[in-house]
C-alpha cells in the first residue's frame, strides 16, 4: 500500500513539471584565456508546470550573444553592473519569447516579451514585472530585431553618438567606426550619417565585411585591418582627420585612429573586444604616447554605459524603429539555429565570425 502510494506521488510530481533544455556555464576560460564552445554545456532540466501569481511561462524564441558576456565568464566581471555566471548554473542575456501561460495582470497568452536577463532555456517561468511587452509591427514582424537594431544594441549606438559623439548637422564631421561590421558598429556608422556626419569610414576584418559596409550600409569607405597599412589608408580616406571615433575594439587599431584625431574630437567608448580576453581594467589605459596625443588634443574618452540612459529608451527605440521601417537603417543578422549551438555561436562571434548581430534561434 505504501509502495502504491509512492508511485502515485511520483506520478503527480512528474505531471507537475515540464522538461526543458538549458545551457549552463561548464567551465571558465580564465581571465587571459580564449572562450570556446566547450565552456558551455547543454543539459536537460525541469520547470514547474504551473505558474504563480505575477508570473508567466514563456517559450524562448531568440537569444542574443554579445561581447560583454565574456566578462561574465570570469569569477569577477570587473564591472559593478554585471554579475558573473556561476559554474553549472544557467547562463543568461538578452532574449525574446512568447507568453504561453500568464498570471500577470499586464501580460496575456500570445504576447511577445523581452528581457535583458533571459535564461538560456527553451522555456522558463519568469516574473512578469521584469518583462517588456513588444509590438512586432514596429519592426515589421522581425522579433529578433528587438535584441539588436531596435534593442540594447541599437540604443548603444544611437545614445552613444548623441551623448558622447557631439555630432552636429552641417559641421562637416568625419566619423570612424572600428568593429564596423559587428552588431553595434554596423548600426553606429549608419546612425552617424543620419545624425549629421558628412563622412563615415569603417574598419573591419574581411573584404566581405568591408564590401557590405560600403555597398549595403552606406559607409563612404572601409578598411580591412588585416591587409595593408591601416594608418596610411586612414590618412588617405580621412584627409581632414577624424572628429568622432566609435570605438568597439580598443588595442592597436584604436591607437592608430586616435593618432589621427583632430583637436577637441570625441571617442565614443562602446567596447574593447580586443582586450576582453586579457586581465586589464576597463576601459584599458592607453599607451603613454597615445595618451599624450589624447591630452594634447583634448580628445574626450569617457566610458559610456547605455544603462545610465534608460530614461531615453522609449523615444530612442521609436526613432530606431522608424528608421528601420523607412529603410534608412539597414539591419544584418547572423543567425544560428538551436540552443545546443549557442556556445559555438558565442565562440564564433568573439572571433569575428558574425556580420551584424549574432542571434540564436531557439524555437519557431
Tab-separated table of C-alpha atoms in Angstrom:
chain	number	residue	atom	x	y	z
A	1	UNK	CA	0.000	0.000	0.000
A	2	UNK	CA	2.847	2.382	0.858
A	3	UNK	CA	4.643	1.471	-2.361
A	4	UNK	CA	1.487	2.092	-4.374
A	5	UNK	CA	1.097	5.493	-2.692
A	6	UNK	CA	4.712	6.377	-3.505
A	7	UNK	CA	4.114	5.518	-7.154
A	8	UNK	CA	1.113	7.841	-7.268
A	9	UNK	CA	3.142	10.574	-5.583
A	10	UNK	CA	5.985	10.216	-8.108
A	11	UNK	CA	3.477	10.367	-10.946
A	12	UNK	CA	1.977	13.579	-9.535
A	13	UNK	CA	5.437	15.141	-9.252
A	14	UNK	CA	6.217	14.167	-12.833
A	15	UNK	CA	2.984	15.745	-14.028
A	16	UNK	CA	3.738	18.952	-12.137
A	17	UNK	CA	6.972	19.531	-14.020
A	18	UNK	CA	7.831	20.359	-17.610
A	19	UNK	CA	11.015	19.080	-19.248
A	20	UNK	CA	13.183	21.746	-20.864
A	21	UNK	CA	16.693	22.157	-22.237
A	22	UNK	CA	19.071	24.716	-20.826
A	23	UNK	CA	22.686	25.827	-21.276
A	24	UNK	CA	24.930	26.273	-18.242
A	25	UNK	CA	28.471	27.523	-17.754
A	26	UNK	CA	30.576	24.366	-17.914
A	27	UNK	CA	33.998	25.916	-17.272
A	28	UNK	CA	35.728	29.279	-17.159
A	29	UNK	CA	38.287	30.139	-19.850
A	30	UNK	CA	40.424	32.050	-17.344
A	31	UNK	CA	40.897	35.812	-17.356
A	32	UNK	CA	43.520	35.608	-20.098
A	33	UNK	CA	42.008	32.619	-21.901
A	34	UNK	CA	40.091	32.402	-25.159
A	35	UNK	CA	36.464	31.215	-24.754
A	36	UNK	CA	35.420	28.071	-26.611
A	37	UNK	CA	32.099	26.307	-27.185
A	38	UNK	CA	33.066	23.698	-24.569
A	39	UNK	CA	32.872	26.367	-21.843
A	40	UNK	CA	29.108	25.804	-22.119
A	41	UNK	CA	27.061	22.652	-21.572
A	42	UNK	CA	23.591	21.695	-22.782
A	43	UNK	CA	21.538	19.738	-20.275
A	44	UNK	CA	18.004	18.639	-19.589
A	45	UNK	CA	16.143	20.204	-16.692
A	46	UNK	CA	12.599	20.838	-15.495
A	47	UNK	CA	10.414	23.806	-14.609
A	48	UNK	CA	7.130	23.749	-12.680
A	49	UNK	CA	4.083	23.105	-14.815
A	50	UNK	CA	2.090	25.786	-13.019
A	51	UNK	CA	2.760	29.498	-12.661
A	52	UNK	CA	2.268	31.568	-9.521
A	53	UNK	CA	0.562	34.956	-9.222
A	54	UNK	CA	2.583	37.611	-11.079
A	55	UNK	CA	4.485	35.048	-13.145
A	56	UNK	CA	4.363	33.953	-16.787
A	57	UNK	CA	5.549	30.830	-18.579
A	58	UNK	CA	7.367	31.716	-21.774
A	59	UNK	CA	8.719	29.836	-24.751
A	60	UNK	CA	12.088	31.164	-25.863
A	61	UNK	CA	12.263	32.278	-29.480
A	62	UNK	CA	15.577	34.144	-29.814
A	63	UNK	CA	18.667	34.658	-27.675
A	64	UNK	CA	21.406	37.207	-28.127
A	65	UNK	CA	25.128	36.540	-27.714
A	66	UNK	CA	27.310	39.599	-27.190
A	67	UNK	CA	30.931	40.507	-26.442
A	68	UNK	CA	30.144	41.834	-22.942
A	69	UNK	CA	29.256	38.260	-21.915
A	70	UNK	CA	32.965	37.392	-21.989
A	71	UNK	CA	33.281	39.364	-18.723
A	72	UNK	CA	30.523	37.227	-17.180
A	73	UNK	CA	32.633	34.114	-17.754
A	74	UNK	CA	35.182	35.345	-15.201
A	75	UNK	CA	34.723	34.926	-11.447
A	76	UNK	CA	34.988	38.702	-11.207
A	77	UNK	CA	33.426	40.613	-14.107
A	78	UNK	CA	35.360	43.777	-13.315
A	79	UNK	CA	32.060	45.648	-13.545
A	80	UNK	CA	29.601	46.837	-10.924
A	81	UNK	CA	26.565	46.336	-13.176
A	82	UNK	CA	27.342	42.824	-14.470
A	83	UNK	CA	27.129	39.698	-12.331
A	84	UNK	CA	29.349	36.685	-13.165
A	85	UNK	CA	27.815	33.472	-14.418
A	86	UNK	CA	28.164	30.626	-11.929
A	87	UNK	CA	29.545	27.209	-12.838
A	88	UNK	CA	26.855	24.626	-13.623
A	89	UNK	CA	24.174	27.329	-13.459
A	90	UNK	CA	22.148	28.611	-16.392
A	91	UNK	CA	23.619	31.471	-18.418
A	92	UNK	CA	21.511	34.482	-19.358
A	93	UNK	CA	21.371	37.541	-21.596
A	94	UNK	CA	19.039	39.305	-23.977
A	95	UNK	CA	16.113	37.178	-25.070
A	96	UNK	CA	12.743	37.295	-26.820
A	97	UNK	CA	9.911	34.865	-26.272
A	98	UNK	CA	6.178	34.330	-26.332
A	99	UNK	CA	3.889	34.014	-23.319
A	100	UNK	CA	2.268	30.565	-23.124
A	101	UNK	CA	0.560	30.958	-19.731
A	102	UNK	CA	0.102	34.053	-17.598
A	103	UNK	CA	-0.926	35.051	-14.104
A	104	UNK	CA	0.320	38.599	-14.587
A	105	UNK	CA	-2.181	41.432	-14.879
A	106	UNK	CA	-0.462	43.085	-17.853
A	107	UNK	CA	0.541	40.043	-19.905
A	108	UNK	CA	-1.620	37.539	-21.775
A	109	UNK	CA	-1.051	34.304	-23.647
A	110	UNK	CA	0.388	35.080	-27.070
A	111	UNK	CA	2.138	38.303	-26.029
A	112	UNK	CA	5.725	38.712	-27.205
A	113	UNK	CA	8.120	39.803	-24.466
A	114	UNK	CA	11.801	40.537	-23.910
A	115	UNK	CA	14.281	40.792	-21.055
A	116	UNK	CA	17.968	41.673	-20.653
A	117	UNK	CA	18.387	38.699	-18.275
A	118	UNK	CA	16.610	35.936	-20.200
A	119	UNK	CA	17.784	32.443	-19.149
A	120	UNK	CA	19.357	30.272	-21.847
A	121	UNK	CA	16.480	27.778	-21.737
A	122	UNK	CA	13.893	26.532	-24.197
A	123	UNK	CA	11.173	27.636	-21.780
A	124	UNK	CA	11.074	29.410	-18.422
A	125	UNK	CA	8.835	30.781	-15.699
A	126	UNK	CA	9.617	34.455	-15.202
A	127	UNK	CA	8.471	37.384	-13.098
A	128	UNK	CA	6.137	39.345	-15.374
A	129	UNK	CA	7.212	42.664	-13.842
A	130	UNK	CA	10.700	42.157	-15.289
A	131	UNK	CA	9.486	41.646	-18.856
A	132	UNK	CA	8.843	44.241	-21.530
A	133	UNK	CA	5.916	43.684	-23.886
A	134	UNK	CA	6.839	44.010	-27.562
A	135	UNK	CA	4.946	45.409	-30.540
A	136	UNK	CA	6.003	43.265	-33.552
A	137	UNK	CA	4.648	45.809	-36.052
A	138	UNK	CA	7.365	48.282	-35.008
A	139	UNK	CA	9.992	46.039	-36.627
A	140	UNK	CA	7.856	44.651	-39.460
A	141	UNK	CA	7.443	41.400	-37.530
A	142	UNK	CA	11.192	40.731	-37.210
A	143	UNK	CA	11.154	39.965	-33.475
A	144	UNK	CA	14.892	39.309	-33.272
A	145	UNK	CA	15.471	42.985	-34.109
A	146	UNK	CA	14.413	43.779	-30.531
A	147	UNK	CA	17.693	42.159	-29.450
A	148	UNK	CA	19.714	44.215	-31.930
A	149	UNK	CA	18.809	47.231	-34.011
A	150	UNK	CA	15.646	48.008	-32.006
A	151	UNK	CA	17.069	46.811	-28.698
A	152	UNK	CA	20.032	47.396	-26.424
A	153	UNK	CA	22.485	47.271	-29.372
A	154	UNK	CA	20.703	49.981	-31.330
A	155	UNK	CA	20.276	52.039	-28.165
A	156	UNK	CA	24.017	51.787	-27.502
A	157	UNK	CA	24.815	53.059	-30.992
A	158	UNK	CA	22.238	55.870	-31.009
A	159	UNK	CA	22.673	57.125	-27.455
A	160	UNK	CA	26.449	56.729	-27.624
A	161	UNK	CA	26.543	59.032	-30.625
A	162	UNK	CA	24.063	61.508	-29.148
A	163	UNK	CA	25.517	61.606	-25.642
A	164	UNK	CA	29.263	61.294	-26.331
A	165	UNK	CA	29.792	61.974	-30.048
A	166	UNK	CA	28.802	65.653	-30.195
A	167	UNK	CA	27.690	65.183	-33.802
A	168	UNK	CA	26.159	68.293	-35.363
A	169	UNK	CA	24.426	68.679	-38.738
A	170	UNK	CA	26.479	70.884	-41.041
A	171	UNK	CA	29.684	70.589	-39.012
A	172	UNK	CA	31.397	68.533	-41.759
A	173	UNK	CA	32.498	65.848	-39.290
A	174	UNK	CA	34.277	62.615	-40.171
A	175	UNK	CA	33.419	59.525	-38.135
A	176	UNK	CA	35.473	56.342	-37.945
A	177	UNK	CA	33.937	53.118	-36.598
A	178	UNK	CA	36.024	50.109	-35.532
A	179	UNK	CA	34.413	46.691	-35.364
A	180	UNK	CA	32.242	48.259	-38.042
A	181	UNK	CA	30.611	45.072	-39.330
A	182	UNK	CA	29.572	43.922	-35.866
A	183	UNK	CA	26.196	44.317	-34.205
A	184	UNK	CA	26.807	47.790	-32.818
A	185	UNK	CA	29.345	49.114	-35.320
A	186	UNK	CA	27.201	48.404	-38.376
A	187	UNK	CA	24.415	50.477	-36.831
A	188	UNK	CA	26.690	53.203	-35.448
A	189	UNK	CA	28.094	54.152	-38.844
A	190	UNK	CA	24.637	54.469	-40.355
A	191	UNK	CA	23.326	56.442	-37.364
A	192	UNK	CA	26.357	58.736	-37.504
A	193	UNK	CA	25.377	59.625	-41.061
A	194	UNK	CA	21.696	60.047	-40.140
A	195	UNK	CA	22.659	62.316	-37.239
A	196	UNK	CA	24.779	64.574	-39.431
A	197	UNK	CA	28.287	63.227	-40.106
A	198	UNK	CA	29.462	64.096	-43.621
A	199	UNK	CA	31.886	61.165	-43.917
A	200	UNK	CA	31.828	57.708	-42.312
A	201	UNK	CA	34.687	55.203	-42.559
A	202	UNK	CA	34.534	51.682	-41.124
A	203	UNK	CA	37.292	49.314	-40.035
A	204	UNK	CA	36.564	45.563	-40.278
A	205	UNK	CA	38.397	42.251	-40.633
A	206	UNK	CA	37.467	40.812	-44.040
A	207	UNK	CA	36.947	42.074	-47.584
A	208	UNK	CA	33.372	40.750	-47.480
A	209	UNK	CA	32.587	42.832	-44.406
A	210	UNK	CA	34.145	45.944	-45.958
A	211	UNK	CA	32.116	45.422	-49.137
A	212	UNK	CA	28.855	45.106	-47.170
A	213	UNK	CA	29.609	48.276	-45.197
A	214	UNK	CA	30.048	50.338	-48.358
A	215	UNK	CA	27.503	48.712	-50.686
A	216	UNK	CA	24.679	47.957	-48.227
A	217	UNK	CA	25.107	50.241	-45.253
A	218	UNK	CA	26.176	53.494	-46.815
A	219	UNK	CA	29.669	53.837	-45.371
A	220	UNK	CA	31.854	56.040	-47.576
A	221	UNK	CA	34.768	53.633	-47.279
A	222	UNK	CA	36.002	50.667	-45.263
A	223	UNK	CA	39.443	49.397	-44.289
A	224	UNK	CA	40.357	45.739	-43.891
A	225	UNK	CA	42.737	45.983	-40.934
A	226	UNK	CA	44.243	42.595	-41.769
A	227	UNK	CA	45.507	43.917	-45.100
A	228	UNK	CA	47.996	46.704	-45.723
A	229	UNK	CA	48.922	49.737	-43.630
A	230	UNK	CA	45.891	50.881	-41.628
A	231	UNK	CA	47.446	54.246	-40.662
A	232	UNK	CA	48.263	55.018	-44.297
A	233	UNK	CA	44.782	54.021	-45.520
A	234	UNK	CA	43.186	56.077	-42.760
A	235	UNK	CA	45.164	59.182	-43.764
A	236	UNK	CA	44.051	58.731	-47.358
A	237	UNK	CA	40.387	58.147	-46.505
A	238	UNK	CA	40.174	60.824	-43.784
A	239	UNK	CA	42.337	63.654	-45.191
A	240	UNK	CA	40.746	66.148	-42.807
A	241	UNK	CA	41.438	63.970	-39.771
A	242	UNK	CA	38.930	62.184	-37.527
A	243	UNK	CA	36.320	64.099	-35.489
A	244	UNK	CA	34.330	61.240	-33.964
A	245	UNK	CA	35.586	57.730	-33.244
A	246	UNK	CA	33.103	54.988	-32.325
A	247	UNK	CA	35.419	52.517	-30.597
A	248	UNK	CA	34.294	48.898	-30.407
A	249	UNK	CA	37.680	47.210	-30.260
A	250	UNK	CA	40.446	49.055	-28.392
A	251	UNK	CA	44.053	47.941	-28.738
A	252	UNK	CA	46.350	48.723	-31.650
A	253	UNK	CA	43.557	49.713	-34.071
A	254	UNK	CA	42.250	52.325	-31.659
A	255	UNK	CA	45.769	53.659	-31.046
A	256	UNK	CA	46.111	54.148	-34.810
A	257	UNK	CA	42.798	56.021	-35.080
A	258	UNK	CA	43.443	58.222	-32.030
A	259	UNK	CA	46.786	59.263	-33.564
A	260	UNK	CA	44.831	60.857	-36.438
A	261	UNK	CA	42.089	62.543	-34.446
A	262	UNK	CA	41.539	66.294	-34.559
A	263	UNK	CA	41.707	68.872	-31.802
A	264	UNK	CA	38.650	68.709	-29.468
A	265	UNK	CA	37.416	65.490	-31.069
A	266	UNK	CA	35.452	62.726	-29.351
A	267	UNK	CA	35.832	58.994	-28.710
A	268	UNK	CA	32.636	57.042	-28.046
A	269	UNK	CA	33.945	54.250	-25.855
A	270	UNK	CA	31.493	51.470	-26.638
A	271	UNK	CA	33.534	48.283	-26.296
A	272	UNK	CA	37.039	46.874	-26.224
A	273	UNK	CA	36.628	43.378	-27.663
A	274	UNK	CA	40.340	43.043	-28.441
A	275	UNK	CA	41.003	43.334	-24.704
A	276	UNK	CA	38.251	41.097	-23.290
A	277	UNK	CA	40.468	38.017	-23.088
A	278	UNK	CA	43.075	39.930	-21.063
A	279	UNK	CA	43.173	40.720	-17.362
A	280	UNK	CA	43.147	44.504	-17.734
A	281	UNK	CA	40.903	47.209	-16.227
A	282	UNK	CA	38.007	48.648	-18.224
A	283	UNK	CA	38.445	50.888	-20.040
A	284	UNK	CA	42.022	49.757	-20.636
A	285	UNK	CA	44.631	52.501	-20.254
A	286	UNK	CA	46.132	53.925	-23.429
A	287	UNK	CA	49.851	53.535	-24.183
A	288	UNK	CA	51.804	56.593	-22.921
A	289	UNK	CA	52.437	58.050	-26.411
A	290	UNK	CA	48.740	57.747	-27.358
A	291	UNK	CA	47.600	59.151	-24.026
A	292	UNK	CA	49.890	62.135	-24.658
A	293	UNK	CA	48.151	62.761	-28.012
A	294	UNK	CA	44.753	62.440	-26.364
A	295	UNK	CA	45.570	65.028	-23.713
A	296	UNK	CA	47.338	67.459	-26.039
A	297	UNK	CA	44.442	67.408	-28.494
A	298	UNK	CA	41.791	67.487	-25.738
A	299	UNK	CA	40.126	64.334	-27.076
A	300	UNK	CA	37.265	63.163	-24.866
A	301	UNK	CA	37.351	59.450	-23.967
A	302	UNK	CA	34.678	58.760	-21.384
A	303	UNK	CA	33.234	55.413	-20.500
A	304	UNK	CA	29.758	55.017	-21.991
A	305	UNK	CA	27.175	52.729	-20.402
A	306	UNK	CA	23.788	52.703	-22.100
A	307	UNK	CA	22.064	51.525	-18.896
A	308	UNK	CA	22.659	55.012	-17.494
A	309	UNK	CA	20.359	56.495	-20.136
A	310	UNK	CA	17.269	54.321	-19.781
A	311	UNK	CA	15.110	57.419	-19.297
A	312	UNK	CA	15.612	57.959	-23.043
A	313	UNK	CA	14.911	54.353	-24.006
A	314	UNK	CA	11.337	54.679	-25.262
A	315	UNK	CA	11.841	57.668	-27.552
A	316	UNK	CA	15.121	56.229	-28.826
A	317	UNK	CA	13.626	52.810	-29.657
A	318	UNK	CA	10.809	54.517	-31.543
A	319	UNK	CA	13.377	56.504	-33.542
A	320	UNK	CA	15.298	53.317	-34.378
A	321	UNK	CA	12.097	51.536	-35.425
A	322	UNK	CA	11.098	54.461	-37.627
A	323	UNK	CA	14.454	54.368	-39.408
A	324	UNK	CA	14.111	50.583	-39.874
A	325	UNK	CA	10.603	50.940	-41.326
A	326	UNK	CA	11.749	53.731	-43.649
A	327	UNK	CA	14.697	51.642	-44.864
A	328	UNK	CA	17.186	54.220	-43.573
A	329	UNK	CA	18.736	51.760	-41.114
A	330	UNK	CA	19.862	48.532	-42.747
A	331	UNK	CA	19.975	45.537	-40.414
A	332	UNK	CA	22.212	42.481	-40.742
A	333	UNK	CA	21.990	39.366	-38.577
A	334	UNK	CA	23.990	36.167	-38.328
A	335	UNK	CA	21.510	33.546	-37.134
A	336	UNK	CA	22.451	30.150	-35.685
A	337	UNK	CA	19.712	27.558	-35.235
A	338	UNK	CA	19.239	25.655	-31.979
A	339	UNK	CA	20.027	26.228	-28.312
A	340	UNK	CA	22.633	23.433	-28.497
A	341	UNK	CA	24.742	25.661	-30.760
A	342	UNK	CA	24.817	28.774	-28.593
A	343	UNK	CA	28.323	28.044	-27.290
A	344	UNK	CA	29.655	27.721	-30.837
A	345	UNK	CA	27.818	30.935	-31.785
A	346	UNK	CA	29.483	32.755	-28.884
A	347	UNK	CA	32.933	31.456	-29.838
A	348	UNK	CA	32.408	32.477	-33.477
A	349	UNK	CA	31.190	35.960	-32.509
A	350	UNK	CA	34.222	36.548	-30.282
A	351	UNK	CA	36.436	35.597	-33.249
A	352	UNK	CA	34.645	37.940	-35.673
A	353	UNK	CA	32.606	35.255	-37.423
A	354	UNK	CA	29.423	37.336	-37.415
A	355	UNK	CA	28.205	40.128	-39.679
A	356	UNK	CA	25.766	42.300	-37.769
A	357	UNK	CA	24.018	40.904	-34.716
A	358	UNK	CA	24.725	37.326	-33.617
A	359	UNK	CA	21.397	35.662	-32.874
A	360	UNK	CA	20.465	32.138	-31.787
A	361	UNK	CA	17.045	30.974	-32.943
A	362	UNK	CA	15.765	28.627	-30.230
A	363	UNK	CA	12.294	27.762	-31.488
A	364	UNK	CA	9.858	28.929	-34.131
